[in-house]
Short mmCIF file of C-alpha atoms in Angstrom, two decimals:
data_model
loop_
_atom_site.label_atom_id
_atom_site.label_comp_id
_atom_site.label_asym_id
_atom_site.label_seq_id
_atom_site.Cartn_x
_atom_site.Cartn_y
_atom_site.Cartn_z
CA UNK P 1 29.51 5.76 14.93
CA UNK P 2 32.53 3.64 13.82
CA UNK P 3 33.23 1.87 17.16
CA UNK P 4 29.71 1.06 17.20
CA UNK P 5 29.19 -0.09 14.03
CA UNK P 6 32.37 -2.69 14.69
CA UNK P 7 30.01 -4.73 16.85
CA UNK P 8 26.50 -4.17 15.16
CA UNK P 9 25.11 -5.60 11.81
CA UNK P 10 25.06 -2.65 8.70
CA UNK P 11 21.69 -4.28 7.93
CA UNK P 12 20.14 -3.77 11.22
CA UNK P 13 21.08 -0.10 10.89
CA UNK P 14 19.49 -0.11 7.62
CA UNK P 15 16.41 -1.08 8.86
CA UNK P 16 16.18 0.36 12.49
CA UNK P 17 18.48 3.24 12.41
CA UNK P 18 21.54 4.06 13.92
CA UNK P 19 19.91 4.95 16.92
CA UNK P 20 18.45 1.42 17.39
CA UNK P 21 22.19 -0.01 18.14
CA UNK P 22 22.91 3.14 20.54
CA UNK P 23 22.05 1.30 23.72
CA UNK P 24 22.30 2.51 27.13
CA UNK P 25 23.96 5.40 27.78
CA UNK P 26 25.13 5.50 24.32
CA UNK P 27 21.97 6.18 22.95
CA UNK P 28 21.87 9.53 21.48
CA UNK P 29 19.58 11.42 19.20
CA UNK P 30 20.61 11.24 15.65
CA UNK P 31 20.79 14.00 13.00
CA UNK P 32 18.31 16.82 13.62
CA UNK P 33 16.16 14.15 15.70
CA UNK P 34 15.03 15.51 18.83
CA UNK P 35 13.99 11.68 19.96
CA UNK P 36 15.93 8.52 20.73
CA UNK P 37 13.45 6.27 19.46
CA UNK P 38 13.88 4.12 16.98
CA UNK P 39 13.92 4.88 13.21
CA UNK P 40 10.75 3.09 12.48
CA UNK P 41 8.99 4.34 15.67
CA UNK P 42 10.18 7.78 14.70
CA UNK P 43 9.62 7.67 10.89
CA UNK P 44 5.56 6.21 11.57
CA UNK P 45 5.18 9.25 14.11
CA UNK P 46 6.41 11.67 11.43
CA UNK P 47 4.26 10.75 8.73
CA UNK P 48 1.41 10.18 10.90
CA UNK P 49 1.76 13.77 12.14
CA UNK P 50 2.29 14.87 8.00
CA UNK P 51 -1.21 12.56 7.40
CA UNK P 52 -3.04 14.05 9.67
CA UNK P 53 -2.13 17.76 8.58
CA UNK P 54 -2.67 17.12 4.98
CA UNK P 55 -6.05 15.50 5.72
CA UNK P 56 -7.26 18.75 6.45
CA UNK P 57 -7.09 19.55 2.95
CA UNK P 58 -8.82 16.61 1.42
CA UNK P 59 -9.53 12.84 2.23
CA UNK P 60 -8.24 10.30 -0.10
CA UNK P 61 -9.52 8.75 -3.24
CA UNK P 62 -7.41 6.37 -2.97
CA UNK P 63 -5.16 4.01 -1.07
CA UNK P 64 -2.09 2.40 -3.11
CA UNK P 65 0.59 -0.57 -1.59
CA UNK P 66 3.44 -1.13 -4.24
CA UNK P 67 5.90 -3.88 -3.64
CA UNK P 68 9.35 -4.62 -5.38
CA UNK P 69 9.98 -7.44 -7.60
CA UNK P 70 13.89 -7.90 -8.17
CA UNK P 71 13.90 -9.70 -10.91
CA UNK P 72 11.30 -7.36 -13.25
CA UNK P 73 10.76 -3.85 -11.08
CA UNK P 74 12.39 -0.94 -13.48
CA UNK P 75 15.37 0.36 -11.78
CA UNK P 76 16.22 -2.32 -9.62
CA UNK P 77 16.21 -5.44 -12.09
CA UNK P 78 19.20 -4.78 -13.79
CA UNK P 79 21.49 -4.25 -10.59
CA UNK P 80 19.67 -6.98 -8.76
CA UNK P 81 20.91 -9.25 -12.14
CA UNK P 82 24.21 -8.10 -12.25
CA UNK P 83 24.54 -9.07 -8.47
CA UNK P 84 23.38 -12.50 -8.49
CA UNK P 85 25.51 -13.24 -11.49
CA UNK P 86 28.34 -13.14 -9.16
CA UNK P 87 26.91 -15.96 -7.51
CA UNK P 88 26.09 -17.99 -9.98
CA UNK P 89 28.55 -20.88 -9.03
CA UNK P 90 26.98 -21.41 -5.53
CA UNK P 91 24.64 -23.55 -4.23
CA UNK P 92 20.99 -22.03 -4.17
CA UNK P 93 21.18 -22.52 -0.55
CA UNK P 94 23.88 -20.23 -0.51
CA UNK P 95 23.21 -17.18 -2.63
CA UNK P 96 20.39 -15.65 -0.37
CA UNK P 97 23.15 -14.74 2.73
CA UNK P 98 25.76 -14.07 -0.21
CA UNK P 99 23.45 -11.35 -1.52
CA UNK P 100 22.22 -10.06 1.81
CA UNK P 101 25.86 -7.85 1.52
CA UNK P 102 23.78 -6.05 -0.83
CA UNK P 103 21.14 -5.12 0.92
CA UNK P 104 22.21 -1.38 1.09
CA UNK P 105 22.66 -1.02 -2.43
CA UNK P 106 19.25 -2.75 -3.25
CA UNK P 107 17.46 -0.44 -0.69
CA UNK P 108 18.70 2.68 -2.19
CA UNK P 109 17.78 1.70 -5.83
CA UNK P 110 14.10 0.96 -4.65
CA UNK P 111 14.25 4.68 -2.29
CA UNK P 112 15.11 6.13 -5.98
CA UNK P 113 12.43 4.14 -7.67
CA UNK P 114 9.74 5.37 -5.10
CA UNK P 115 10.48 8.99 -5.46
CA UNK P 116 10.56 8.69 -9.11
CA UNK P 117 6.81 7.03 -8.74
CA UNK P 118 5.75 9.95 -6.20
CA UNK P 119 6.86 12.59 -9.22
CA UNK P 120 5.16 10.11 -12.05
CA UNK P 121 1.98 9.72 -10.16
CA UNK P 122 1.43 13.50 -9.55
CA UNK P 123 3.44 14.55 -12.93
CA UNK P 124 3.43 11.86 -15.48
CA UNK P 125 1.46 12.66 -18.62
CA UNK P 126 -0.19 9.47 -18.44
CA UNK P 127 -1.99 10.76 -15.32
CA UNK P 128 -2.76 6.93 -14.15
CA UNK P 129 -4.27 8.07 -10.76
CA UNK P 130 -6.26 10.99 -12.33
CA UNK P 131 -5.71 14.96 -11.28
CA UNK P 132 -3.90 14.54 -8.47
CA UNK P 133 -3.88 17.31 -5.69
CA UNK P 134 -2.07 15.94 -2.93
CA UNK P 135 -0.01 12.45 -2.26
CA UNK P 136 1.49 11.48 0.79
CA UNK P 137 3.76 8.51 0.74
CA UNK P 138 5.62 6.15 3.43
CA UNK P 139 8.20 3.01 2.90
CA UNK P 140 7.61 0.43 5.44
CA UNK P 141 9.48 -2.99 6.28
CA UNK P 142 8.13 -6.10 6.94
CA UNK P 143 9.36 -8.36 9.77
CA UNK P 144 9.65 -11.57 7.99
CA UNK P 145 12.06 -13.07 5.43
CA UNK P 146 15.40 -11.77 3.88
CA UNK P 147 15.55 -8.02 3.69
CA UNK P 148 16.52 -8.80 -0.22
CA UNK P 149 13.72 -11.13 -0.86
CA UNK P 150 10.96 -8.76 1.22
CA UNK P 151 12.41 -5.56 0.46
CA UNK P 152 10.66 -2.11 1.90
CA UNK P 153 7.20 -1.79 0.55
CA UNK P 154 5.41 1.45 -0.11
CA UNK P 155 2.21 2.58 1.02
CA UNK P 156 0.34 6.07 -0.17
CA UNK P 157 -2.46 7.99 -0.26
CA UNK P 158 -4.12 10.35 -3.28
CA UNK P 159 -6.40 13.17 -2.86
CA UNK P 160 -7.75 14.28 -6.33
CA UNK P 161 -9.17 17.27 -7.65
CA UNK P 162 -12.83 16.98 -7.69
CA UNK P 163 -14.65 14.26 -10.01
CA UNK P 164 -17.09 11.83 -9.94
CA UNK P 165 -17.23 8.80 -7.92
CA UNK P 166 -17.70 6.72 -10.98
CA UNK P 167 -14.27 7.89 -12.56
CA UNK P 168 -12.67 7.33 -9.41
CA UNK P 169 -14.04 3.57 -9.64
CA UNK P 170 -13.84 3.29 -13.30
CA UNK P 171 -9.58 3.38 -13.24
CA UNK P 172 -9.80 0.04 -11.05
CA UNK P 173 -9.19 -3.01 -12.30
CA UNK P 174 -9.93 -6.12 -10.10
CA UNK P 175 -10.00 -8.93 -12.51
CA UNK P 176 -6.04 -9.97 -13.63
CA UNK P 177 -6.90 -10.72 -17.64
CA UNK P 178 -8.09 -6.78 -17.66
CA UNK P 179 -4.54 -5.81 -17.05
CA UNK P 180 -3.73 -5.82 -21.02
CA UNK P 181 -7.33 -4.70 -21.68
CA UNK P 182 -7.11 -1.65 -24.36
CA UNK P 183 -9.88 0.18 -22.33
CA UNK P 184 -7.69 0.85 -19.71
CA UNK P 185 -5.18 2.18 -21.84
CA UNK P 186 -2.68 -0.54 -21.52
CA UNK P 187 -3.44 -3.38 -24.30
CA UNK P 188 0.13 -4.77 -25.45
CA UNK P 189 0.52 -2.57 -28.57
CA UNK P 190 -1.03 0.57 -26.45
CA UNK P 191 2.13 0.01 -23.95
CA UNK P 192 4.39 -0.22 -26.82
CA UNK P 193 3.48 2.82 -28.31
CA UNK P 194 3.97 4.18 -24.57
CA UNK P 195 7.48 3.36 -24.39
CA UNK P 196 6.72 0.65 -22.07
CA UNK P 197 8.38 -1.67 -24.08
CA UNK P 198 10.44 -1.91 -27.21
CA UNK P 199 8.56 -5.09 -28.25
CA UNK P 200 5.59 -7.58 -27.76
CA UNK P 201 7.72 -10.53 -26.66
CA UNK P 202 8.85 -7.95 -23.51
CA UNK P 203 5.38 -6.92 -23.01
CA UNK P 204 4.46 -10.48 -22.57
CA UNK P 205 7.09 -11.78 -20.85
CA UNK P 206 5.72 -9.18 -18.10
CA UNK P 207 2.32 -9.85 -18.72
CA UNK P 208 2.93 -13.93 -17.26
CA UNK P 209 3.81 -12.42 -14.22
CA UNK P 210 -0.12 -11.23 -13.74
CA UNK P 211 -0.56 -14.17 -11.28
CA UNK P 212 1.26 -11.52 -8.88
CA UNK P 213 -2.34 -9.78 -8.70
CA UNK P 214 -4.34 -12.89 -7.59
CA UNK P 215 -3.66 -13.66 -4.03
CA UNK P 216 -3.04 -16.90 -1.69
CA UNK P 217 -2.18 -17.35 1.80
CA UNK P 218 0.09 -20.07 1.53
CA UNK P 219 2.12 -18.39 -1.43
CA UNK P 220 2.15 -15.36 0.89
CA UNK P 221 3.81 -17.84 3.48
CA UNK P 222 0.30 -16.03 5.70
CA UNK P 223 2.03 -12.54 5.77
CA UNK P 224 -1.30 -11.54 5.21
CA UNK P 225 -3.03 -12.74 8.43
CA UNK P 226 -3.91 -10.26 10.52
CA UNK P 227 -4.63 -11.20 14.78
CA UNK P 228 -8.63 -11.07 15.03
CA UNK P 229 -8.45 -12.05 18.63
CA UNK P 230 -5.79 -11.05 21.35
CA UNK P 231 -6.68 -13.79 23.71
CA UNK P 232 -6.71 -16.67 21.37
CA UNK P 233 -4.42 -15.16 18.58
CA UNK P 234 -6.63 -16.33 16.09
CA UNK P 235 -5.75 -14.66 12.84
CA UNK P 236 -7.28 -14.23 9.35
CA UNK P 237 -6.24 -13.18 5.85
CA UNK P 238 -6.54 -9.26 5.66
CA UNK P 239 -6.84 -9.52 2.07
CA UNK P 240 -10.42 -8.51 1.20
CA UNK P 241 -12.83 -10.71 -0.83
CA UNK P 242 -14.50 -9.27 -3.81
CA UNK P 243 -17.21 -10.98 -5.11
CA UNK P 244 -18.61 -11.41 -8.73
CA UNK P 245 -20.13 -8.27 -10.27
CA UNK P 246 -20.31 -6.66 -13.27
CA UNK P 247 -20.44 -3.12 -11.93
CA UNK P 248 -18.97 -1.21 -9.16
CA UNK P 249 -20.84 -0.76 -5.64
CA UNK P 250 -20.44 0.10 -2.37
CA UNK P 251 -21.22 -1.89 0.69
CA UNK P 252 -21.99 0.31 3.71
CA UNK P 253 -21.24 -1.42 7.32
CA UNK P 254 -23.20 -0.16 10.15
CA UNK P 255 -22.70 -1.01 13.98
CA UNK P 256 -19.11 1.04 13.94
CA UNK P 257 -20.39 3.07 16.47
CA UNK P 258 -21.22 2.70 20.23
CA UNK P 259 -24.84 3.78 21.50
CA UNK P 260 -22.75 6.27 23.44
CA UNK P 261 -21.06 7.44 20.10
CA UNK P 262 -24.52 7.57 18.08
CA UNK P 263 -26.32 9.82 20.78
CA UNK P 264 -23.34 12.08 20.94
CA UNK P 265 -23.45 12.48 16.83
CA UNK P 266 -27.35 12.70 17.25
CA UNK P 267 -27.03 15.30 19.69
CA UNK P 268 -25.09 17.50 17.07
CA UNK P 269 -26.89 16.22 13.92
CA UNK P 270 -24.61 14.15 12.43
CA UNK P 271 -27.05 11.28 12.00
CA UNK P 272 -29.17 10.63 8.88
CA UNK P 273 -32.99 11.53 9.27
CA UNK P 274 -36.11 10.48 7.33
CA UNK P 275 -38.37 13.24 5.35
CA UNK P 276 -40.37 13.55 8.24
CA UNK P 277 -37.45 14.28 10.44
CA UNK P 278 -37.31 11.02 12.13
CA UNK P 279 -33.96 9.38 12.65
CA UNK P 280 -33.12 7.08 9.94
CA UNK P 281 -32.31 3.15 11.18
CA UNK P 282 -31.98 0.02 9.57
CA UNK P 283 -33.63 -2.96 9.51
CA UNK P 284 -32.18 -3.81 13.28
CA UNK P 285 -32.90 -0.25 14.51
CA UNK P 286 -29.33 0.79 14.21
CA UNK P 287 -28.92 4.76 13.54
CA UNK P 288 -27.21 5.67 10.30
CA UNK P 289 -24.68 8.01 11.15
CA UNK P 290 -23.54 11.46 8.75
CA UNK P 291 -22.85 9.81 5.25
CA UNK P 292 -19.22 10.74 5.63
CA UNK P 293 -18.80 8.89 8.64
CA UNK P 294 -20.68 5.72 7.27
CA UNK P 295 -17.80 3.20 6.53
CA UNK P 296 -17.93 0.30 4.24
CA UNK P 297 -16.13 -1.12 1.57
CA UNK P 298 -15.98 -0.34 -2.62
CA UNK P 299 -16.14 -3.33 -4.58
CA UNK P 300 -15.21 -3.34 -8.19
CA UNK P 301 -15.89 -5.45 -11.11
CA UNK P 302 -14.94 -9.19 -10.18
CA UNK P 303 -14.56 -12.45 -11.25
CA UNK P 304 -15.54 -15.49 -8.74
CA UNK P 305 -12.90 -18.07 -10.04
CA UNK P 306 -10.21 -16.12 -8.93
CA UNK P 307 -9.19 -13.58 -5.80
CA UNK P 308 -7.82 -11.04 -7.12
CA UNK P 309 -6.19 -7.77 -5.67
CA UNK P 310 -7.40 -4.25 -7.20
CA UNK P 311 -4.73 -2.23 -9.24
CA UNK P 312 -4.55 0.76 -11.84
CA UNK P 313 -3.53 -1.11 -14.71
CA UNK P 314 -0.54 1.41 -15.98
CA UNK P 315 0.64 1.34 -12.33
CA UNK P 316 0.85 -2.64 -12.18
CA UNK P 317 2.50 -2.39 -15.47
CA UNK P 318 5.35 0.37 -14.50
CA UNK P 319 5.68 -1.58 -11.07
CA UNK P 320 5.67 -5.09 -12.74
CA UNK P 321 5.15 -6.56 -9.14
CA UNK P 322 2.14 -6.96 -6.47
CA UNK P 323 0.08 -3.68 -6.47
CA UNK P 324 -3.24 -2.78 -4.50
CA UNK P 325 -4.97 0.10 -5.34
CA UNK P 326 -8.35 1.07 -3.16
CA UNK P 327 -10.94 3.63 -3.44
CA UNK P 328 -11.62 5.07 -0.22
CA UNK P 329 -13.77 6.52 2.32
CA UNK P 330 -14.02 9.21 4.38
CA UNK P 331 -13.90 6.48 7.28
CA UNK P 332 -10.90 4.69 6.34
CA UNK P 333 -8.79 7.64 6.36
CA UNK P 334 -9.58 8.25 9.63
CA UNK P 335 -9.09 4.71 10.46
CA UNK P 336 -5.91 4.75 8.96
CA UNK P 337 -4.70 7.62 10.96
CA UNK P 338 -5.92 6.30 14.53
CA UNK P 339 -3.98 2.45 13.68
CA UNK P 340 -0.61 4.11 13.20
CA UNK P 341 -1.53 6.57 16.16
CA UNK P 342 -2.37 3.47 18.13
CA UNK P 343 0.30 1.25 16.59
CA UNK P 344 -2.02 -1.56 15.87
CA UNK P 345 -5.09 -2.41 14.11
#
C-alpha cells in the first residue's frame, strides 16, 4: 500500500478508493470486497442492491438531497474556519490548493455529520420527516470543481409509517420566505426554544443564506444540466419548475409506456377501467396504467417570483446549505433504481 501511495495522490484514493490506483497486475481486491471495480462503482451497485431489497418493504414517501456548506454546516464549519485561518496571509488564488491538503479531514467530518443526520431523521424528537419506518442513504461525489468546495452530497429515500398524502405534502416548503414560518415550527424564536440557536442574531445570520434554496444555473456553474440528446449533446437544467400555486397538486405524466408495454399491462388487468368496464383513455387515446404505475410530479405551494427548491424547513436549518426534498410516487422509486442499475438518466 505504501509503495503505491508514494506515486499516487491521496486525494484520488479518497475519491475513487485504493483499488482505483492498483492498475494492471497490481489491481487487487481491497478489504472484504470480492471485486476489482472502482470504489464509486462498487458503492453504487452495493447501494442499489440494498435499495431494491428495501423497497420490497415499502416505497419512498420522500427523496432528499443534502449538501455541505463548509462555512455554516454544523460539525464542519468550526474545523473549516480553523484550517482557513492558517492561510490568512496567502493570496486568495493560493488558498484553495493549500486547503486541499485537508480534504481527508473535511470528508471525515462530513461523513460523521451524515451518520448523525441519519440518526436524527429516524430517532430525533422533532421528527422533521414524520414517523420514519425505513431510510436509505448514500453519499455521492461531484466530478467538477475542488474537492473542498464541492464535498460529497447525500442522497436519501425515506419510507414513512402510513399517513395521508396531505400530511406528507404539508411538511414541504417551496417558498424561500417560508423557511422561518412559525407554521412549520421554525420561527426564529421557536428555533431558539428548540436549541438550534442561542440568540436571534445567530438565527438571522443563517437566515441570510436562504438564497441557497433558490436555483440559478449560472450560480451553479451549470452542474445542474443533464444531457437530453446523446447525438447533439443538448442539455437542460434538471431542477424542476414549480408553477405558482396556493396548494399542493400532482401532475400525472402519461405516455411513459410503449403500446407494447400497455398491451402487457392490460392483459394482467393493470390498466384503469371506466364504470362500464371499458379501458380508460385520455384525450389523446392513451390508456391509463394502474394508479401505482402512473408517473408524474408533485407540485407544492410556490411563488412565480423565484425558482425555489422544495425542502423541509427544520432540515434546512440543521444543514444550513442547499437541500432538496421531494415527495415521491412509486414510479419514481422504480426509475431511481433503474437509473443506478443502468448508470445513466
